[in-house]
Amino acid sequence: MLSTTQAFKANAAKALKDKNLQTAMARLEQNFPARRRAAVAGLPEFDALRDEAIGIKNHVLQHLDLYLERFEARVKERGGHVHWCATPAQARETILSICRAQNAKSVTKGKSMVSEEIGLNDFLAEHGIEPVETDLGEYIIQLACEPPSHIIGPAVHKTKEQVTDLFHEHHRKYGFSEKQTDPEALVNEARVILRKKYFEAGVGITGANFLIAETGSTVIVTNEGNGDLTQSLPKVHVVVTSIEKVVPTLEDCATILRVLARSATGQEMSVYTTFSTGPKRPEDIDGPEEFHVVLLDNGRSDMVGTALHELLRCIRCGACMNHCPVYQAVGGHAYGWVYPGPIGAALDPHFLGVEAAQHLPNASTFCGRCAEVCPMKIPLPDIMRHWREVAHERKVTPPLQRAGIEAWAWLAKRPALYRLATRLAVWALRAGGKKRGRFNSLPLAGGWTQVRDFPAPQGGTFHRQWRERRG
Ligand code: SF4
């Protein structure tokens, strides 16, 4: 599998022929969207809650500096540390120095997309520290040496049979010689292996779904409880997260949690919602002795007030990708970077540059389902359109495509000529497709006709129908 965003077309073509992937993606379609629909139907005030959550995020984004400083002050009051990191390199170095101060040989990790964004696992491994993923999905893909393919279900692209083979291959060295096929037995094997790793780890690293300014708490939601063990068993807890996760109060967090779980997995609430506030106090029976929050910017503050501003409301629920026909067809790896699906198509060009990620904003049918289901009502298609414009202006798109768009734009600004041209085109297509009612090859439309027929036009043109309907 090619793994860069430039390789999207090749990755997608390969993904469409991958039988295992197609089986797994068909299951996803019947799974997350159906559960979300039921959860939303069961909460009549869902839309009002959504608007409330959006209001909270919009307010925070207008006062981001204030709430981040308040969060930092509260963390320090509780004996924790906040590390401001402008770049992924700074975040990696900061975490490495915390691990080295502990002489850590291994770290346990809860699921964190920001840690993927900064390439933390490879970096720690290069410096002799073993990263151990403890979320089951992350654990599976770590064994398979693959990146996550979904922001809440990292191994959603794997079938049960593939996981069975993977565990059989890797768990033999831990004494599990029998090949298990029952999901419960497979989970149990992973649990037994990971238990030991929790106690060996010098540092536990988690992400954060929210940072609460009024208390200095960090919040994670999980369904496995692995986050709790990751952060409470080692001597040091590191939270690696990004600046837009801050919310003013505990109450605000509770409001957004209600839309997050329903949008992500269709649950009313995730099984575990864990609040961490500073290191262990003298009266606590357990908990970490040190508490560090690594706060990554990585260009996020540059998004404030721009066409990308609304992306900062994203709560990484994954609903947009669960409902995207392109993501459902090709899976997450085809996108070639950390954030796949519609949120990736809107976000990745910012992180990687539009030159590197130009295919992603084009990997959309613009059906609008992503924006419709997004709990934060982020106008993802508008942002993808913005990136298409940027790619056009910077001459990143192929010359022929640019010339075609410019010719169309020229024509579209001259209505009489446009009508004449479309009439002629429709007449020619009708005449050419009269016999079969469709075309299996057309000049300039080879990308379409090599995989499907192009239907010959039928009925009146859009303009004619529009005139008739308006009377
Ligand atoms: S863009 Fe919206 S739907 Fe997609 S992950 Fe973010 S919050 Fe969820």
XYZ file of C-alpha atoms and ligand atoms in Angstrom:
479
model
C 0.000 0.000 0.000
C 1.396 3.376 -1.007
C 1.092 5.646 1.931
C 1.326 9.237 0.798
C -1.509 11.564 0.057
C -0.149 12.022 -3.496
C -0.812 8.325 -4.041
C -4.531 8.603 -3.278
C -5.658 7.478 -6.740
C -3.359 4.449 -6.771
C -4.238 3.601 -3.156
C -7.956 3.888 -3.901
C -7.711 1.648 -6.980
C -5.888 -0.967 -4.904
C -8.370 -0.676 -2.035
C -11.320 -1.300 -4.366
C -9.812 -4.665 -5.323
C -8.976 -5.688 -1.741
C -11.593 -8.291 -0.771
C -10.837 -8.212 2.963
C -11.076 -4.446 3.021
C -14.352 -4.480 1.106
C -15.832 -7.029 3.552
C -14.745 -4.914 6.521
C -16.029 -1.672 4.971
C -19.433 -3.210 4.190
C -19.702 -4.060 7.886
C -18.827 -0.477 8.850
C -21.637 0.884 6.704
C -24.202 -1.283 8.499
C -22.700 -0.572 11.857
C -21.849 3.008 12.880
C -24.417 4.908 10.751
C -27.285 2.644 11.863
C -26.350 3.041 15.522
C -26.021 6.786 15.161
C -29.441 7.021 13.520
C -31.039 5.096 16.411
C -29.245 7.192 19.044
C -30.285 10.449 17.410
C -33.879 9.265 16.979
C -33.960 8.430 20.687
C -33.055 11.968 21.742
C -35.578 14.533 20.457
C -33.417 17.405 21.691
C -30.354 16.183 19.767
C -30.363 19.142 17.385
C -30.758 21.640 20.212
C -27.889 19.934 22.036
C -25.811 20.126 18.892
C -26.430 23.878 18.619
C -25.489 24.292 22.263
C -22.251 22.366 21.703
C -21.453 24.480 18.639
C -22.074 27.646 20.682
C -19.604 26.460 23.315
C -16.909 25.720 20.748
C -17.464 29.004 18.894
C -17.166 30.893 22.159
C -13.934 29.096 23.061
C -12.410 29.782 19.655
C -13.045 33.500 20.125
C -11.191 33.420 23.450
C -8.758 30.568 22.875
C -5.782 32.314 24.488
C -7.766 33.142 27.619
C -9.046 29.592 28.182
C -5.699 27.972 27.426
C -3.941 30.228 29.915
C -6.615 29.498 32.497
C -6.205 25.771 31.861
C -2.432 26.051 32.279
C -2.776 27.991 35.544
C -5.123 25.335 37.002
C -2.837 22.463 35.951
C 0.092 24.165 37.675
C -1.949 24.830 40.825
C -2.588 21.074 40.995
C 1.101 20.266 40.666
C 1.133 19.385 36.953
C 3.175 20.748 34.054
C 2.064 22.197 30.712
C 4.449 22.103 27.737
C 3.562 24.415 24.834
C 4.737 22.896 21.555
C 4.458 24.813 18.299
C 5.609 21.894 16.132
C 5.432 18.093 16.095
C 9.232 18.003 16.552
C 8.964 20.006 19.775
C 6.210 17.728 21.054
C 8.235 14.595 20.284
C 11.373 15.966 21.966
C 9.389 17.036 25.018
C 7.894 13.572 25.455
C 11.254 11.920 24.881
C 12.903 14.033 27.568
C 10.115 13.152 30.050
C 10.621 9.449 29.248
C 14.401 9.744 29.568
C 14.101 11.482 32.941
C 12.266 8.339 34.100
C 14.749 6.057 32.378
C 11.703 4.473 30.742
C 12.342 1.445 28.541
C 8.704 1.218 27.495
C 5.597 3.387 27.532
C 1.960 2.352 27.417
C -0.322 4.398 25.212
C -4.021 5.099 25.061
C -5.465 5.974 21.663
C -4.362 9.438 20.561
C -4.665 10.911 17.084
C -2.323 13.738 18.060
C 0.367 11.166 18.856
C -0.188 9.799 15.325
C 0.011 13.334 13.947
C 3.451 13.844 15.502
C 4.692 10.334 14.593
C 5.398 9.536 18.233
C 5.659 5.739 18.129
C 8.376 5.576 15.485
C 10.277 8.370 17.190
C 10.248 6.672 20.594
C 11.207 3.332 19.044
C 14.137 4.998 17.220
C 15.328 6.234 20.620
C 15.141 2.824 22.264
C 11.772 3.193 24.004
C 9.128 0.606 23.215
C 5.653 2.143 22.669
C 2.850 -0.274 23.576
C -0.610 0.541 22.265
C -3.300 -0.537 24.735
C -6.486 0.311 22.841
C -7.473 -2.973 21.190
C -7.789 -1.488 17.702
C -4.457 0.328 18.035
C -2.883 -2.841 19.443
C -4.055 -4.793 16.375
C -2.634 -2.321 13.880
C 0.592 -2.015 15.843
C 1.048 -5.771 15.448
C 0.268 -5.413 11.740
C 2.721 -2.439 11.442
C -0.020 -0.294 9.942
C -1.321 3.200 10.697
C -4.927 3.631 11.904
C -7.547 3.717 9.177
C -10.274 5.452 11.197
C -10.086 8.025 13.979
C -12.238 6.070 16.430
C -11.907 2.536 15.024
C -8.252 2.244 14.002
C -8.559 -1.409 12.890
C -11.973 -1.069 11.269
C -10.429 -2.214 7.959
C -9.519 -5.648 9.366
C -11.768 -8.711 9.289
C -12.021 -11.081 12.247
C -10.119 -13.693 10.251
C -7.206 -11.311 9.715
C -7.078 -10.519 13.446
C -7.147 -14.248 14.232
C -4.118 -14.845 12.003
C -2.297 -11.818 13.365
C -2.754 -12.836 17.008
C -1.785 -16.421 16.234
C 1.439 -15.223 14.609
C 2.408 -12.727 17.342
C 1.054 -14.280 20.533
C 2.889 -17.587 20.260
C 5.916 -16.042 21.943
C 3.718 -15.311 24.987
C 2.677 -18.974 25.244
C -0.604 -18.783 23.303
C 0.006 -21.604 20.845
C -3.621 -22.427 20.048
C -5.250 -20.436 17.240
C -8.315 -18.656 18.656
C -11.271 -17.648 16.526
C -13.745 -16.611 19.190
C -13.670 -12.791 19.651
C -13.834 -13.116 23.437
C -10.840 -15.468 23.492
C -8.901 -13.126 21.200
C -9.615 -10.154 23.447
C -8.574 -12.206 26.457
C -5.198 -13.016 24.929
C -4.533 -9.319 24.300
C -5.685 -8.482 27.821
C -3.293 -10.964 29.453
C -0.333 -9.664 27.416
C -1.158 -6.004 27.984
C -1.641 -6.398 31.778
C 2.029 -7.170 32.160
C 3.030 -4.266 29.905
C 1.110 -1.776 32.080
C 3.251 -2.687 35.093
C 6.511 -2.566 33.125
C 5.912 0.868 31.573
C 7.804 3.854 32.980
C 5.380 6.364 31.440
C 1.725 6.230 30.379
C 0.711 8.396 27.435
C -2.888 9.258 26.599
C -4.607 11.811 24.402
C -7.432 14.059 25.562
C -10.881 14.609 24.147
C -11.290 17.736 26.263
C -9.263 20.079 28.449
C -11.287 21.837 31.120
C -10.153 25.376 31.798
C -11.934 25.839 35.148
C -10.381 22.764 36.777
C -7.226 21.996 34.762
C -8.585 18.508 34.062
C -8.026 16.438 30.945
C -10.775 14.085 29.782
C -10.661 10.898 27.730
C -13.502 8.675 26.581
C -12.916 4.981 25.906
C -14.916 1.804 25.754
C -12.249 -0.523 27.085
C -10.901 1.123 30.232
C -7.373 0.896 28.848
C -6.951 4.654 29.228
C -7.490 4.412 33.001
C -4.793 1.774 33.408
C -2.435 3.649 31.075
C -2.636 6.809 33.107
C -2.870 5.485 36.643
C -0.351 2.604 36.795
C 2.943 4.157 35.557
C 4.731 6.764 37.685
C 4.282 9.451 35.047
C 1.221 10.392 33.003
C 1.737 12.382 29.803
C -1.287 13.817 28.003
C -0.509 14.666 24.401
C -3.206 16.795 22.857
C -3.897 19.920 20.829
C -4.939 23.436 21.737
C -8.492 23.394 20.335
C -9.613 20.741 22.842
C -10.108 23.269 25.625
C -13.626 24.020 26.947
C -14.488 26.493 29.715
C -16.292 24.340 32.295
C -17.189 20.810 33.379
C -20.771 21.525 32.349
C -19.669 22.488 28.821
C -17.720 19.247 28.617
C -20.817 17.272 29.664
C -22.878 18.929 26.898
C -20.367 18.045 24.183
C -19.900 14.520 25.559
C -23.598 13.868 24.922
C -23.281 14.670 21.227
C -19.870 13.027 20.898
C -20.847 9.502 21.942
C -24.075 9.524 19.948
C -22.323 10.771 16.826
C -19.326 8.468 17.155
C -20.604 5.046 18.207
C -24.320 5.620 18.704
C -23.938 5.207 22.472
C -25.619 7.538 24.945
C -22.267 7.793 26.680
C -18.979 5.996 26.143
C -18.346 3.236 28.687
C -15.510 5.108 30.407
C -15.224 8.878 30.723
C -12.069 9.578 32.692
C -11.138 12.931 34.210
C -7.494 13.472 35.251
C -6.624 16.428 37.407
C -2.961 16.678 38.305
C -0.692 14.051 39.826
C -1.559 11.808 42.764
C -2.283 13.710 46.009
C -0.987 12.465 49.383
C -4.422 11.091 50.288
C -4.843 9.192 46.962
C -4.139 5.467 47.043
C -2.912 5.366 43.467
C -2.219 7.546 40.436
C 0.838 9.006 38.711
C 3.477 10.959 40.612
C 3.943 13.338 37.689
C 1.345 14.821 35.349
C 2.399 16.500 32.079
C 0.223 18.032 29.379
C 1.931 18.401 26.005
C -0.112 21.001 24.108
C 0.433 20.932 20.355
C -0.347 23.808 18.044
C 1.036 22.580 14.688
C -0.552 25.411 12.721
C -3.914 25.344 14.473
C -3.659 28.914 15.751
C -3.079 30.016 12.135
C -6.509 28.580 11.262
C -8.354 30.965 13.588
C -10.305 33.537 11.581
C -9.565 31.910 8.204
C -11.640 29.747 5.847
C -10.513 26.805 8.019
C -11.677 28.297 11.324
C -14.701 26.018 11.687
C -12.498 22.911 11.486
C -11.293 23.792 14.979
C -14.734 22.765 16.282
C -14.082 19.168 15.279
C -14.415 16.713 18.173
C -12.991 13.773 16.189
C -16.155 11.686 16.395
C -15.654 10.053 12.983
C -19.303 10.472 11.897
C -18.283 12.236 8.670
C -16.170 9.290 7.535
C -18.769 6.711 8.614
C -21.268 8.371 6.275
C -18.936 9.199 3.384
C -19.468 7.079 0.236
C -15.827 7.579 -0.777
C -14.436 6.545 2.622
C -16.816 3.576 2.711
C -15.493 2.423 -0.652
C -11.747 2.878 -0.179
C -11.168 2.891 3.603
C -8.842 5.159 5.542
C -5.393 4.033 4.365
C -6.051 5.270 0.835
C -5.938 8.850 2.148
C -2.296 8.311 3.077
C -2.174 10.303 6.293
C -3.407 10.418 9.875
C -6.825 11.994 9.299
C -8.830 10.209 6.580
C -12.330 10.743 5.204
C -13.986 14.147 4.837
C -12.302 15.630 7.915
C -8.938 14.524 6.486
C -9.781 15.952 3.067
C -10.470 19.286 4.748
C -7.654 19.202 7.317
C -4.710 17.387 5.738
C -3.928 20.054 3.083
C -3.389 22.481 5.958
C -0.927 20.213 7.733
C 0.817 18.791 4.679
C 0.420 21.575 2.127
C -2.067 21.573 -0.731
C 0.690 20.452 -3.119
C 1.104 17.188 -1.187
C -2.571 16.608 -0.387
C -4.272 17.972 -3.517
C -6.116 14.727 -4.283
C -7.921 14.601 -0.956
C -10.318 17.559 -1.397
C -11.215 15.990 -4.744
C -12.027 12.642 -3.140
C -15.606 13.696 -2.585
C -18.905 13.404 -4.391
C -20.104 16.541 -2.577
C -23.209 14.664 -1.527
C -23.122 16.661 1.708
C -23.762 13.770 4.105
C -20.618 14.599 6.096
C -21.795 18.117 6.886
C -25.295 16.860 7.619
C -24.205 14.330 10.263
C -21.334 16.346 11.724
C -22.365 17.160 15.305
C -20.429 20.420 15.002
C -22.051 21.306 11.647
C -18.656 21.894 10.068
C -19.202 22.807 6.387
C -16.761 20.152 5.152
C -17.733 20.334 1.444
C -17.249 24.140 1.502
C -13.781 23.679 2.977
C -12.904 21.033 0.384
C -14.101 23.465 -2.296
C -11.838 26.100 -0.747
C -8.855 23.744 -1.137
C -9.806 23.043 -4.751
C -9.736 26.780 -5.393
C -6.363 27.112 -3.669
C -4.961 24.207 -5.718
C -6.270 25.855 -8.903
C -4.849 29.272 -7.999
C -1.457 27.837 -7.114
C -1.447 25.854 -10.372
C -1.144 22.570 -8.500
C -3.831 20.868 -10.595
C -2.897 19.509 -14.074
C -2.851 22.154 -16.881
C -5.612 20.420 -18.866
C -7.929 20.384 -15.854
C -7.213 24.068 -15.174
C -7.845 24.986 -18.792
C -11.161 23.064 -18.741
C -12.329 24.814 -15.572
C -11.309 28.212 -16.886
C -13.132 27.581 -20.182
C -16.237 26.501 -18.280
C -16.040 29.584 -16.011
C -15.686 31.847 -19.061
C -18.745 30.231 -20.630
C -20.792 30.234 -17.416
C -20.420 34.013 -17.199
C -22.075 34.375 -20.639
C -25.574 32.903 -20.205
C -26.690 33.099 -23.835
C -23.551 31.407 -25.075
C -23.702 28.889 -22.212
C -27.266 27.891 -23.165
C -26.289 27.522 -26.795
C -23.219 25.432 -25.924
C -25.147 23.117 -23.573
C -27.922 22.720 -26.140
C -25.373 21.699 -28.757
C -23.630 19.327 -26.325
C -26.930 17.717 -25.325
C -27.956 17.388 -28.964
C -24.628 15.724 -29.834
C -24.763 13.358 -26.839
C -28.375 12.438 -27.584
C -27.573 11.724 -31.214
C -24.467 9.721 -30.341
C -26.125 7.700 -27.595
C -29.435 7.105 -29.371
C -28.775 3.473 -30.115
C -27.574 2.185 -26.746
C -28.800 4.933 -24.419
C -25.278 5.167 -22.989
C -21.598 5.542 -23.924
C -18.778 3.245 -22.980
C -16.155 5.727 -24.106
C -16.147 9.502 -24.473
C -13.348 11.941 -25.306
C -12.114 13.809 -22.176
C -14.191 11.519 -19.921
C -11.951 8.451 -19.919
C -11.631 8.499 -16.116
C -15.377 7.959 -15.941
C -15.985 5.598 -18.850
C -13.154 3.195 -18.092
C -15.085 1.996 -15.028
C -18.715 2.758 -15.878
C -20.947 3.790 -18.750
C -21.962 7.393 -19.256
C -25.739 7.703 -19.722
C -27.013 9.552 -22.794
C -29.144 12.594 -21.838
C -32.882 12.043 -21.602
C -35.786 14.435 -21.156
C -35.492 18.208 -21.086
C -32.412 20.153 -20.069
C -32.162 21.535 -16.559
C -32.726 25.060 -17.850
C -35.875 24.038 -19.710
C -37.275 22.179 -16.712
C -36.459 25.116 -14.473
C -38.324 27.515 -16.798
C -41.332 25.193 -17.003
C -41.543 24.690 -13.230
C -41.399 28.402 -12.576
C -44.286 28.802 -15.020
S -15.725 16.873 11.114
Fe -17.562 16.619 12.344
S -18.238 14.524 11.902
Fe -16.095 14.660 11.223
S -14.893 13.966 12.944
Fe -15.060 16.201 13.146
S -16.847 16.552 14.455
Fe -16.962 14.430 13.751
